[in-house]
Tab-separated table of C-alpha atoms (C1' of nucleotides) in Angstrom:
chain	number	residue	atom	x	y	z
A	1	MET	CA	29.631	-16.476	24.875
A	2	ARG	CA	32.010	-13.672	24.299
A	3	ILE	CA	30.986	-10.446	26.048
A	4	LEU	CA	32.510	-6.967	25.856
A	5	LEU	CA	32.227	-5.054	29.084
A	6	VAL	CA	32.930	-1.387	28.988
A	7	GLU	CA	32.775	0.099	32.362
A	8	ASP	CA	35.201	2.438	34.170
A	9	GLU	CA	34.006	1.809	37.726
A	10	LEU	CA	36.530	-0.855	39.224
A	11	GLY	CA	34.277	-2.318	41.671
A	12	LEU	CA	31.299	-2.831	39.604
A	13	GLY	CA	33.363	-4.013	36.569
A	14	GLU	CA	35.136	-6.614	38.738
A	15	ALA	CA	31.766	-7.939	40.186
A	16	VAL	CA	30.293	-8.134	36.687
A	17	GLN	CA	33.259	-9.775	35.071
A	18	GLU	CA	33.494	-12.374	37.903
A	19	HIS	CA	29.962	-13.203	37.674
A	20	ALA	CA	29.720	-13.578	33.993
A	21	ALA	CA	32.899	-15.578	33.874
A	22	SER	CA	31.519	-17.907	36.557
A	23	ALA	CA	28.490	-18.333	34.209
A	24	GLY	CA	30.853	-19.634	31.579
A	25	HIS	CA	31.239	-16.499	29.627
A	26	ALA	CA	34.503	-15.010	28.191
A	27	VAL	CA	34.738	-11.344	29.334
A	28	ASP	CA	36.791	-8.677	27.708
A	29	TRP	CA	36.667	-5.577	30.146
A	30	MET	CA	37.580	-2.348	28.725
A	31	LYS	CA	37.878	0.853	30.802
A	32	THR	CA	38.007	3.507	28.265
A	33	LEU	CA	36.077	4.412	25.152
A	34	GLU	CA	39.165	4.286	22.979
A	35	GLU	CA	40.033	0.571	24.198
A	36	ALA	CA	36.446	-0.317	23.686
A	37	GLU	CA	36.130	0.964	20.196
A	38	HIS	CA	39.308	-0.803	19.274
A	39	ALA	CA	38.145	-4.134	20.585
A	40	ALA	CA	34.729	-3.767	19.199
A	41	GLN	CA	36.261	-3.292	15.708
A	42	SER	CA	38.547	-6.270	16.073
A	43	ILE	CA	36.511	-8.963	17.639
A	44	ALA	CA	33.011	-10.118	16.972
A	45	TYR	CA	31.402	-10.246	20.404
A	46	HIS	CA	28.078	-11.876	21.192
A	47	LEU	CA	26.994	-9.106	23.631
A	48	VAL	CA	28.176	-5.646	24.818
A	49	LEU	CA	27.600	-4.466	28.195
A	50	LEU	CA	28.055	-0.850	28.000
A	51	ASP	CA	28.435	2.049	30.593
A	52	LEU	CA	27.566	5.359	29.060
A	53	ALA	CA	29.574	7.948	31.191
A	54	LEU	CA	33.250	6.944	30.262
A	55	PRO	CA	36.377	9.058	31.078
A	56	ASP	CA	37.019	9.756	27.445
A	57	GLY	CA	33.569	10.123	25.958
A	58	SER	CA	30.102	8.648	25.732
A	59	GLY	CA	29.308	5.045	25.305
A	60	LEU	CA	26.673	6.289	23.008
A	61	ASP	CA	29.456	7.049	20.282
A	62	LEU	CA	30.532	3.285	20.663
A	63	LEU	CA	26.876	2.104	20.116
A	64	ARG	CA	26.276	4.611	17.146
A	65	GLY	CA	29.626	3.545	15.686
A	66	LEU	CA	28.475	-0.184	15.997
A	67	ARG	CA	25.026	0.400	14.315
A	68	GLY	CA	26.377	2.838	11.814
A	69	ARG	CA	28.637	-0.211	10.565
A	70	GLY	CA	25.633	-2.394	10.511
A	71	ASP	CA	26.836	-4.479	13.622
A	72	LYS	CA	23.682	-5.884	15.119
A	73	VAL	CA	25.458	-7.139	18.358
A	74	PRO	CA	23.007	-7.001	21.222
A	75	VAL	CA	23.818	-4.062	23.540
A	76	ILE	CA	22.714	-3.643	27.128
A	77	ILE	CA	23.364	-0.186	28.574
A	78	LEU	CA	24.429	0.136	32.024
A	79	THR	CA	23.307	3.732	33.441
A	80	ALA	CA	22.824	5.510	36.592
A	81	ARG	CA	19.253	5.859	37.808
A	82	ASP	CA	18.849	9.546	37.270
A	83	ARG	CA	19.502	9.669	33.547
A	84	ILE	CA	16.253	8.737	32.091
A	85	SER	CA	17.039	10.788	28.794
A	86	ASP	CA	20.273	8.814	28.492
A	87	ARG	CA	18.427	5.569	28.499
A	88	ILE	CA	16.000	6.883	25.836
A	89	ALA	CA	18.948	8.217	23.723
A	90	GLY	CA	20.522	4.717	24.336
A	91	LEU	CA	17.525	2.837	22.874
A	92	ASN	CA	17.009	5.082	19.982
A	93	ALA	CA	20.558	4.721	18.998
A	94	GLY	CA	20.007	0.940	18.813
A	95	ALA	CA	20.484	-0.479	22.280
A	96	ASP	CA	18.601	-3.621	23.096
A	97	ASP	CA	18.042	-3.119	26.878
A	98	TYR	CA	19.354	-1.244	29.755
A	99	LEU	CA	19.980	-1.778	33.486
A	100	VAL	CA	19.837	0.805	36.076
A	101	LYS	CA	22.719	0.873	38.548
A	102	PRO	CA	22.949	-0.472	40.990
A	103	PHE	CA	21.602	-3.675	39.654
A	104	ASP	CA	21.354	-7.167	41.053
A	105	LEU	CA	23.788	-9.535	39.374
A	106	ASP	CA	21.029	-12.031	39.011
A	107	GLU	CA	18.919	-9.579	37.184
A	108	LEU	CA	22.010	-9.091	34.792
A	109	SER	CA	22.027	-12.763	34.211
A	110	ALA	CA	18.209	-12.825	33.361
A	111	ARG	CA	18.610	-9.778	31.051
A	112	ILE	CA	21.689	-11.417	29.336
A	113	LEU	CA	19.533	-14.597	28.926
A	114	ALA	CA	16.602	-12.695	27.463
A	115	VAL	CA	18.665	-10.630	25.088
A	116	THR	CA	20.655	-13.367	23.665
A	117	ARG	CA	17.800	-15.727	23.502
A	118	ARG	CA	16.329	-13.228	21.129
A	119	TYR	CA	19.241	-13.579	18.952
A	120	ALA	CA	19.619	-17.326	19.022
A	121	GLY	CA	19.111	-19.391	16.038
A	122	ASP	CA	19.664	-16.337	13.857
A	123	PRO	CA	18.945	-17.742	10.366
A	124	ASN	CA	21.315	-17.541	7.310
A	125	PRO	CA	22.149	-13.800	7.056
A	126	VAL	CA	21.767	-13.963	3.226
A	127	LEU	CA	18.344	-13.243	2.267
A	128	ARG	CA	16.951	-14.198	-1.027
A	129	LEU	CA	13.982	-12.579	-2.654
A	130	GLY	CA	13.410	-13.673	-6.231
A	131	ASP	CA	16.730	-12.918	-8.081
A	132	LEU	CA	17.690	-10.409	-5.389
A	133	GLU	CA	20.349	-11.587	-2.904
A	134	ILE	CA	20.938	-9.586	0.318
A	135	ASP	CA	23.971	-10.405	2.648
A	136	GLN	CA	23.325	-8.657	5.841
A	137	THR	CA	26.617	-9.108	7.372
A	138	ALA	CA	28.745	-8.095	4.201
A	139	ARG	CA	26.231	-5.453	3.340
A	140	SER	CA	26.238	-6.346	-0.168
A	141	VAL	CA	23.530	-6.767	-2.691
A	142	SER	CA	23.338	-8.704	-6.041
A	143	VAL	CA	20.563	-8.630	-8.484
A	144	ALA	CA	20.481	-11.778	-10.816
A	145	GLY	CA	23.904	-12.490	-9.790
A	146	VAL	CA	25.270	-8.973	-10.471
A	147	GLN	CA	26.762	-7.272	-7.350
A	148	THR	CA	25.428	-3.780	-6.521
A	149	GLU	CA	26.714	-1.047	-4.332
A	150	LEU	CA	24.329	0.597	-2.087
A	151	THR	CA	25.041	3.929	-0.141
A	152	ALA	CA	24.516	4.223	3.631
A	153	ARG	CA	21.126	5.714	3.432
A	154	GLU	CA	20.114	3.285	0.802
A	155	TRP	CA	21.071	0.439	2.961
A	156	ALA	CA	19.291	1.873	5.985
A	157	VAL	CA	16.032	1.915	4.139
A	158	LEU	CA	16.529	-1.575	2.741
A	159	GLU	CA	17.674	-3.045	6.010
A	160	LEU	CA	14.438	-1.645	7.532
A	161	LEU	CA	12.245	-3.366	4.840
A	162	MET	CA	14.260	-6.413	5.177
A	163	ARG	CA	13.732	-6.979	8.759
A	164	ARG	CA	10.369	-8.365	7.812
A	165	PRO	CA	10.087	-9.145	4.180
A	166	GLY	CA	6.564	-8.789	3.119
A	167	ALA	CA	5.441	-6.601	6.065
A	168	LEU	CA	4.274	-3.045	5.559
A	169	VAL	CA	6.589	-0.260	6.986
A	170	SER	CA	5.224	3.213	6.976
A	171	LYS	CA	7.128	6.067	5.794
A	172	ASP	CA	7.335	7.557	9.148
A	173	ARG	CA	8.986	4.465	10.468
A	174	ILE	CA	11.612	4.749	7.742
A	175	GLU	CA	11.964	8.470	8.421
A	176	ASP	CA	12.440	7.732	12.115
A	177	ALA	CA	15.205	5.173	11.316
A	178	LEU	CA	17.001	7.552	8.898
A	179	TYR	CA	17.044	10.480	11.121
A	180	ALA	CA	17.231	11.061	14.880
A	181	PHE	CA	14.146	10.558	16.893
A	182	GLY	CA	11.862	13.564	16.418
A	183	ALA	CA	14.073	15.212	13.921
A	184	GLU	CA	11.562	16.708	11.467
A	185	ILE	CA	12.255	16.324	7.929
A	186	GLU	CA	10.560	18.640	5.267
A	187	SER	CA	11.238	16.764	1.907
A	188	ASN	CA	10.354	13.454	0.317
A	189	ALA	CA	13.734	11.902	1.178
A	190	VAL	CA	12.098	8.472	1.815
A	191	GLU	CA	10.585	8.578	-1.693
A	192	VAL	CA	13.854	9.562	-3.060
A	193	TYR	CA	15.734	6.575	-1.577
A	194	VAL	CA	13.046	4.283	-2.456
A	195	SER	CA	13.324	5.531	-5.994
A	196	ARG	CA	17.028	4.961	-5.991
A	197	LEU	CA	16.774	1.513	-4.414
A	198	ARG	CA	14.328	0.513	-7.324
A	199	LYS	CA	16.701	1.626	-9.716
A	200	LYS	CA	19.377	-0.488	-8.272
A	201	LEU	CA	17.370	-3.450	-7.163
A	202	GLY	CA	14.720	-3.668	-9.827
A	203	ARG	CA	11.339	-1.823	-10.050
A	204	GLU	CA	9.210	-4.627	-8.424
A	205	ALA	CA	11.454	-5.356	-5.340
A	206	ILE	CA	9.740	-2.467	-3.255
A	207	HIS	CA	5.919	-2.188	-3.464
A	208	THR	CA	4.178	0.933	-2.566
A	209	VAL	CA	0.855	0.739	-0.710
A	210	ARG	CA	-0.360	4.163	-1.328
A	211	GLY	CA	-1.104	6.182	1.873
A	212	LEU	CA	0.342	3.402	4.187
A	213	GLY	CA	3.914	2.664	3.281
A	214	TYR	CA	6.187	0.312	1.616
A	215	ARG	CA	6.670	-3.476	1.471
A	216	LEU	CA	9.549	-5.600	0.263
A	217	GLU	CA	7.794	-8.283	-1.873
A	218	PRO	CA	8.835	-11.778	-0.530
B	1	MET	CA	0.309	-0.741	15.404
B	2	ARG	CA	-2.312	-2.586	17.346
B	3	ILE	CA	-1.650	-2.565	21.134
B	4	LEU	CA	-3.343	-4.468	23.855
B	5	LEU	CA	-3.171	-2.419	27.087
B	6	VAL	CA	-3.849	-4.330	30.139
B	7	GLU	CA	-4.081	-1.749	33.226
B	8	ASP	CA	-6.658	-1.451	35.972
B	9	GLU	CA	-5.530	1.988	37.080
B	10	LEU	CA	-7.507	4.569	35.219
B	11	GLY	CA	-5.252	7.557	35.313
B	12	LEU	CA	-2.365	5.546	33.845
B	13	GLY	CA	-4.269	3.691	31.424
B	14	GLU	CA	-5.974	6.833	30.074
B	15	ALA	CA	-2.455	8.510	29.773
B	16	VAL	CA	-0.916	5.544	27.918
B	17	GLN	CA	-3.734	5.193	25.623
B	18	GLU	CA	-3.890	8.776	24.672
B	19	HIS	CA	-0.008	8.741	24.212
B	20	ALA	CA	0.217	5.809	22.192
B	21	ALA	CA	-3.061	6.779	20.052
B	22	SER	CA	-1.357	10.178	19.406
B	23	ALA	CA	1.666	8.159	18.133
B	24	GLY	CA	-0.730	6.499	15.625
B	25	HIS	CA	-1.374	3.159	17.300
B	26	ALA	CA	-4.603	1.584	17.733
B	27	VAL	CA	-5.006	0.639	21.402
B	28	ASP	CA	-7.431	-1.605	22.979
B	29	TRP	CA	-7.550	-1.079	26.749
B	30	MET	CA	-8.739	-3.928	28.901
B	31	LYS	CA	-9.207	-3.383	32.597
B	32	THR	CA	-9.279	-6.860	33.987
B	33	LEU	CA	-7.486	-10.120	33.463
B	34	GLU	CA	-10.638	-11.803	31.903
B	35	GLU	CA	-11.293	-9.195	29.415
B	36	ALA	CA	-7.602	-9.091	28.347
B	37	GLU	CA	-7.474	-12.855	27.896
B	38	HIS	CA	-10.448	-12.793	25.602
B	39	ALA	CA	-9.018	-9.994	23.652
B	40	ALA	CA	-5.625	-11.657	23.293
B	41	GLN	CA	-7.169	-14.787	21.959
B	42	SER	CA	-9.311	-13.136	19.455
B	43	ILE	CA	-7.101	-10.525	18.010
B	44	ALA	CA	-3.435	-10.694	16.923
B	45	TYR	CA	-1.829	-7.806	18.514
B	46	HIS	CA	1.599	-6.251	17.793
B	47	LEU	CA	2.401	-5.467	21.261
B	48	VAL	CA	1.052	-6.153	24.807
B	49	LEU	CA	1.446	-3.650	27.645
B	50	LEU	CA	0.759	-5.683	30.715
B	51	ASP	CA	0.270	-4.527	34.385
B	52	LEU	CA	0.825	-7.468	36.698
B	53	ALA	CA	-1.474	-6.671	39.532
B	54	LEU	CA	-4.936	-6.790	38.224
B	55	PRO	CA	-8.211	-7.000	40.120
B	56	ASP	CA	-8.965	-10.467	39.208
B	57	GLY	CA	-5.444	-12.310	39.053
B	58	SER	CA	-1.900	-11.642	37.946
B	59	GLY	CA	-0.924	-10.434	34.489
B	60	LEU	CA	1.861	-13.157	34.583
B	61	ASP	CA	-0.976	-15.720	33.972
B	62	LEU	CA	-1.879	-13.966	30.663
B	63	LEU	CA	1.827	-13.876	29.711
B	64	ARG	CA	2.270	-17.619	30.378
B	65	GLY	CA	-0.921	-18.388	28.496
B	66	LEU	CA	0.273	-16.478	25.609
B	67	ARG	CA	3.640	-18.196	25.508
B	68	GLY	CA	2.097	-21.461	26.232
B	69	ARG	CA	0.303	-21.120	23.013
B	70	GLY	CA	3.295	-20.235	21.059
B	71	ASP	CA	2.291	-16.623	20.769
B	72	LYS	CA	5.505	-14.539	20.561
B	73	VAL	CA	3.785	-11.129	20.466
B	74	PRO	CA	6.121	-8.707	22.357
B	75	VAL	CA	5.137	-8.186	25.870
B	76	ILE	CA	6.130	-5.208	28.077
B	77	ILE	CA	5.390	-5.415	31.681
B	78	LEU	CA	4.268	-2.387	33.589
B	79	THR	CA	4.757	-3.039	37.208
B	80	ALA	CA	4.231	-0.500	40.176
B	81	ARG	CA	6.605	-2.717	42.454
B	82	ASP	CA	10.117	-2.111	41.976
B	83	ARG	CA	10.967	-5.544	43.026
B	84	ILE	CA	13.643	-7.351	41.421
B	85	SER	CA	11.999	-10.817	41.854
B	86	ASP	CA	8.867	-9.545	39.992
B	87	ARG	CA	10.925	-8.377	37.141
B	88	ILE	CA	13.010	-11.514	36.872
B	89	ALA	CA	9.857	-13.637	37.007
B	90	GLY	CA	8.349	-11.583	34.085
B	91	LEU	CA	11.319	-11.921	31.939
B	92	ASN	CA	11.527	-15.588	32.752
B	93	ALA	CA	7.848	-15.991	31.960
B	94	GLY	CA	8.764	-14.675	28.502
B	95	ALA	CA	8.265	-10.844	28.855
B	96	ASP	CA	10.524	-8.772	26.468
B	97	ASP	CA	10.833	-5.791	28.604
B	98	TYR	CA	9.470	-3.951	31.663
B	99	LEU	CA	8.663	-0.606	32.858
B	100	VAL	CA	8.651	0.383	36.456
B	101	LYS	CA	5.926	2.802	37.332
B	102	PRO	CA	5.809	5.692	37.376
B	103	PHE	CA	7.444	5.800	33.995
B	104	ASP	CA	8.061	8.587	31.490
B	105	LEU	CA	5.921	8.290	28.440
B	106	ASP	CA	8.758	9.306	26.299
B	107	GLU	CA	10.468	6.259	27.535
B	108	LEU	CA	7.405	4.151	26.876
B	109	SER	CA	7.575	5.249	23.279
B	110	ALA	CA	11.280	4.496	23.061
B	111	ARG	CA	10.726	1.042	24.636
B	112	ILE	CA	7.924	0.203	22.151
B	113	LEU	CA	10.131	1.213	19.390
B	114	ALA	CA	12.961	-0.852	20.712
B	115	VAL	CA	10.937	-4.009	21.407
B	116	THR	CA	8.998	-3.874	18.007
B	117	ARG	CA	12.290	-3.282	16.154
B	118	ARG	CA	13.834	-6.243	17.765
B	119	TYR	CA	11.034	-8.536	16.555
B	120	ALA	CA	11.114	-7.644	12.984
B	121	GLY	CA	11.631	-10.961	11.423
B	122	ASP	CA	9.067	-12.880	13.370
B	123	PRO	CA	6.343	-14.749	11.351
B	124	ASN	CA	3.356	-12.789	10.856
B	125	PRO	CA	0.115	-13.181	12.656
B	126	VAL	CA	-2.517	-13.971	10.166
B	127	LEU	CA	-6.271	-13.849	10.749
B	128	ARG	CA	-8.311	-16.581	8.930
B	129	LEU	CA	-11.940	-16.428	8.225
B	130	GLY	CA	-13.086	-19.069	5.976
B	131	ASP	CA	-10.955	-18.828	2.784
B	132	LEU	CA	-10.054	-15.314	3.806
B	133	GLU	CA	-6.588	-14.574	5.185
B	134	ILE	CA	-5.725	-11.258	6.519
B	135	ASP	CA	-2.101	-10.464	7.376
B	136	GLN	CA	-1.911	-7.695	9.575
B	137	THR	CA	1.682	-6.834	9.415
B	138	ALA	CA	1.800	-6.846	5.571
B	139	ARG	CA	-1.495	-5.197	5.435
B	140	SER	CA	-2.501	-7.620	2.680
B	141	VAL	CA	-5.385	-9.813	2.273
B	142	SER	CA	-5.655	-13.000	0.202
B	143	VAL	CA	-8.919	-14.789	-0.650
B	144	ALA	CA	-8.684	-18.448	-1.468
B	145	GLY	CA	-4.970	-17.959	-1.918
B	146	VAL	CA	-5.002	-14.939	-4.287
B	147	GLN	CA	-3.342	-12.046	-2.878
B	148	THR	CA	-5.338	-8.710	-3.018
B	149	GLU	CA	-4.399	-5.110	-2.252
B	150	LEU	CA	-6.390	-2.793	-0.163
B	151	THR	CA	-6.409	0.931	0.018
B	152	ALA	CA	-5.943	2.910	3.124
B	153	ARG	CA	-9.610	3.525	3.584
B	154	GLU	CA	-10.741	-0.020	2.640
B	155	TRP	CA	-8.145	-1.207	5.082
B	156	ALA	CA	-9.477	1.004	7.999
B	157	VAL	CA	-12.972	-0.248	7.494
B	158	LEU	CA	-11.804	-3.902	7.534
B	159	GLU	CA	-9.563	-3.249	10.518
B	160	LEU	CA	-12.533	-2.054	12.649
B	161	LEU	CA	-14.684	-5.004	11.614
B	162	MET	CA	-11.843	-7.336	12.537
B	163	ARG	CA	-11.326	-6.170	15.993
B	164	ARG	CA	-14.154	-8.531	16.750
B	165	PRO	CA	-14.956	-10.855	14.059
B	166	GLY	CA	-18.702	-11.502	14.325
B	167	ALA	CA	-19.489	-8.383	16.444
B	168	LEU	CA	-21.942	-5.690	14.859
B	169	VAL	CA	-20.398	-2.549	14.072
B	170	SER	CA	-22.488	0.433	13.326
B	171	LYS	CA	-22.355	2.620	10.365
B	172	ASP	CA	-21.867	5.684	12.537
B	173	ARG	CA	-18.890	3.949	14.140
B	174	ILE	CA	-17.158	3.133	10.878
B	175	GLU	CA	-17.840	6.857	9.832
B	176	ASP	CA	-16.059	8.021	13.001
B	177	ALA	CA	-13.040	5.818	12.454
B	178	LEU	CA	-12.732	6.894	8.877
B	179	TYR	CA	-12.982	10.470	9.219
B	180	ALA	CA	-11.538	12.993	11.824
B	181	PHE	CA	-13.881	13.928	14.576
B	182	GLY	CA	-16.321	16.414	13.321
B	183	ALA	CA	-15.474	16.153	9.807
B	184	GLU	CA	-18.848	16.193	8.178
B	185	ILE	CA	-19.475	13.599	5.675
B	186	GLU	CA	-22.445	14.034	3.375
B	187	SER	CA	-22.463	10.861	1.211
B	188	ASN	CA	-22.938	7.184	1.569
B	189	ALA	CA	-19.182	6.597	1.834
B	190	VAL	CA	-19.347	3.763	4.228
B	191	GLU	CA	-21.604	1.812	1.961
B	192	VAL	CA	-19.269	2.602	-0.843
B	193	TYR	CA	-16.273	1.104	0.914
B	194	VAL	CA	-18.242	-1.841	2.363
B	195	SER	CA	-19.128	-2.556	-1.548
B	196	ARG	CA	-15.436	-2.116	-2.619
B	197	LEU	CA	-14.343	-4.380	0.128
B	198	ARG	CA	-17.029	-7.033	-0.796
B	199	LYS	CA	-15.692	-6.809	-4.473
B	200	LYS	CA	-12.121	-7.645	-3.280
B	201	LEU	CA	-12.996	-10.141	-0.462
B	202	GLY	CA	-15.994	-11.843	-1.709
B	203	ARG	CA	-19.514	-11.102	-1.381
B	204	GLU	CA	-20.202	-13.167	1.906
B	205	ALA	CA	-17.300	-11.799	3.994
B	206	ILE	CA	-19.278	-8.811	5.422
B	207	HIS	CA	-22.816	-9.202	6.364
B	208	THR	CA	-25.357	-6.353	6.434
B	209	VAL	CA	-27.709	-6.046	9.503
B	210	ARG	CA	-30.255	-3.607	8.019
B	211	GLY	CA	-30.738	-0.469	10.045
B	212	LEU	CA	-27.972	-1.343	12.466
B	213	GLY	CA	-24.541	-1.939	10.767
B	214	TYR	CA	-22.141	-4.607	9.463
B	215	ARG	CA	-20.644	-7.763	10.774
B	216	LEU	CA	-17.587	-9.744	9.775
B	217	GLU	CA	-18.766	-13.310	9.319
B	218	PRO	CA	-16.337	-15.488	11.381
C	1	DG	C1'	-47.158	-1.555	-4.023
C	2	DG	C1'	-44.695	2.029	-1.572
C	3	DA	C1'	-41.182	3.690	1.228
C	4	DA	C1'	-36.864	3.310	3.269
C	5	DG	C1'	-32.476	1.478	3.381
C	6	DG	C1'	-28.621	-0.411	0.863
C	7	DC	C1'	-25.651	-1.275	-3.322
C	8	DT	C1'	-22.698	-0.147	-7.008
C	9	DG	C1'	-20.803	1.848	-11.500
C	10	DA	C1'	-19.018	6.197	-13.109
C	11	DC	C1'	-16.358	10.090	-12.669
C	12	DA	C1'	-13.728	14.412	-11.697
C	13	DG	C1'	-10.591	16.378	-8.479
C	14	DC	C1'	-6.844	16.000	-5.965
C	15	DA	C1'	-3.263	14.334	-2.822
C	16	DA	C1'	0.437	10.912	-2.705
C	17	DG	C1'	4.156	9.269	-4.895
C	18	DC	C1'	7.946	9.288	-8.474
C	19	DT	C1'	12.142	10.953	-10.541
C	20	DG	C1'	15.411	13.915	-12.841
C	21	DA	C1'	18.143	17.781	-11.794
C	22	DA	C1'	20.545	20.926	-9.047
C	23	DC	C1'	23.220	22.258	-5.056
C	24	DG	C1'	25.969	22.024	-1.088
C	25	DC	C1'	28.870	19.472	1.961
C	26	DC	C1'	32.757	16.686	2.821
C	27	DG	C1'	36.620	13.842	2.044
C	28	DT	C1'	40.202	12.699	-1.439
C	29	DT	C1'	43.639	13.420	-4.836
C	30	DC	C1'	47.083	15.855	-7.176
D	1	DG	C1'	44.520	25.004	-2.375
D	2	DA	C1'	42.107	23.654	-6.297
D	3	DA	C1'	39.682	20.281	-8.750
D	4	DC	C1'	37.047	16.369	-8.182
D	5	DG	C1'	33.668	12.916	-7.208
D	6	DG	C1'	30.466	10.842	-4.118
D	7	DC	C1'	26.704	11.344	-1.228
D	8	DG	C1'	22.541	13.508	0.943
D	9	DT	C1'	18.996	16.719	0.555
D	10	DT	C1'	15.750	19.535	-1.752
D	11	DC	C1'	12.564	20.999	-5.343
D	12	DA	C1'	9.618	21.105	-9.183
D	13	DG	C1'	6.974	19.080	-12.496
D	14	DC	C1'	4.759	14.846	-13.641
D	15	DT	C1'	2.183	10.603	-13.213
D	16	DT	C1'	-0.873	7.684	-10.739
D	17	DG	C1'	-4.578	6.052	-8.526
D	18	DC	C1'	-7.424	6.972	-4.237
D	19	DT	C1'	-11.472	9.268	-2.771
D	20	DG	C1'	-16.058	11.280	-2.098
D	21	DT	C1'	-20.018	12.154	-4.479
D	22	DC	C1'	-24.062	11.166	-7.151
D	23	DA	C1'	-27.472	8.899	-9.505
D	24	DG	C1'	-29.972	4.931	-10.624
D	25	DC	C1'	-31.080	0.594	-9.304
D	26	DC	C1'	-31.850	-3.215	-6.003
D	27	DT	C1'	-33.635	-5.561	-1.600
D	28	DT	C1'	-36.270	-5.563	2.425
D	29	DC	C1'	-40.185	-4.585	5.079
D	30	DC	C1'	-44.766	-3.361	6.019
DNA sequence: GGAAGGCTGACAGCAAGCTGAACGCCGTTC
DNA sequence: GAACGGCGTTCAGCTTGCTGTCAGCCTTCC
């Protein structure tokens, strides 16, 4: 497995690198945000171990960048014990897990195992629903063979519905995904995006369950 | 979301229940392993919050039972003991996450969000009663293979009956669930919804116990 | 047979949802 | 720096269909 380790503390970084390497993983160790951003954009990692407090910025920016680009690589945050708000922010930004420093290396192994197990056997990233084709890695959508472009927000909504084709997703949930956790929105933005998606994907792709939410018809 | 909370500490349990309920989740709170096992086997939960130290055994047994039956419901362990070995044992037994007591309720929310987000894409838990199929994640119902849509209120009634198939639920109880506390209702609304449900689900699905309430036939 | 409880079709009112349009922000182009 | 285009957000007016209510009928029990 190829792991991106982002950590500026030398002792900890070395220990993690050594431990992971001895478990058979290839570890790229970056000590600054800039290096890490560059690495994350050029290589497809299987896992990112991310320290938040970096000399040239916050690891959260890296995480947001990843998720913003639709990269679903598992991310485990490494953080000091007294930064609960950081951890929450990290999870909300799309992290999969976190570890509180100082942590046991065996625990790190267990967490790595748990996170990657979750992602193992990832099915074909191209999702087909009727004459709708959604390629999650390429972020492209085609309807009856005709490719269509989606904007970032439109994609965010579709992505949420796609996670579970057929499952009901509440409007609140979509809102939470579109906007920062707790950020109140006082408009019908979700409805607007659903409307726009329908115009692009076909009217029947997204089903409204009045008062409850929306559902991608399988 | 339907959450099974397994916790014997009254203060903590109450706080968690209240917090989750105010976030719009339906929480079933069980205080012993036995109760919890029973609940976990009869209802398809979306999430289990599991205390390990219970009066009549270890929560780990419940977790192992779930995984042994192939149940992939997300499980977050709540543990008072800040012991690495416990956490590793939990993760190895198939837990998705853990929280060390005392924990911040906002952090709990964030973890719930992260865990459930992660699981989007799992097969749906479907409850079967005769030729009636109830998909809790899609909030859809099919009778003898024919899919039917339910309205929000209809679903609310069915959900209540579903909690314990075969158990009697009083009309008052349903009324309380349908309407905000104190909201007076001066009609036979419950009867109307039962009637509407029967029209959709089939006449025999809901049994009337005259003078007492209704029961979902298992 | 009478009374109480339960069932259901019909309907008006209204809240939820839809969508075209407008506007501001931001990055790009010339 | 001006013009432009794309995107996100908001708003208003419109449509849709859920909801509570009621009346009249049915069922059960004594």
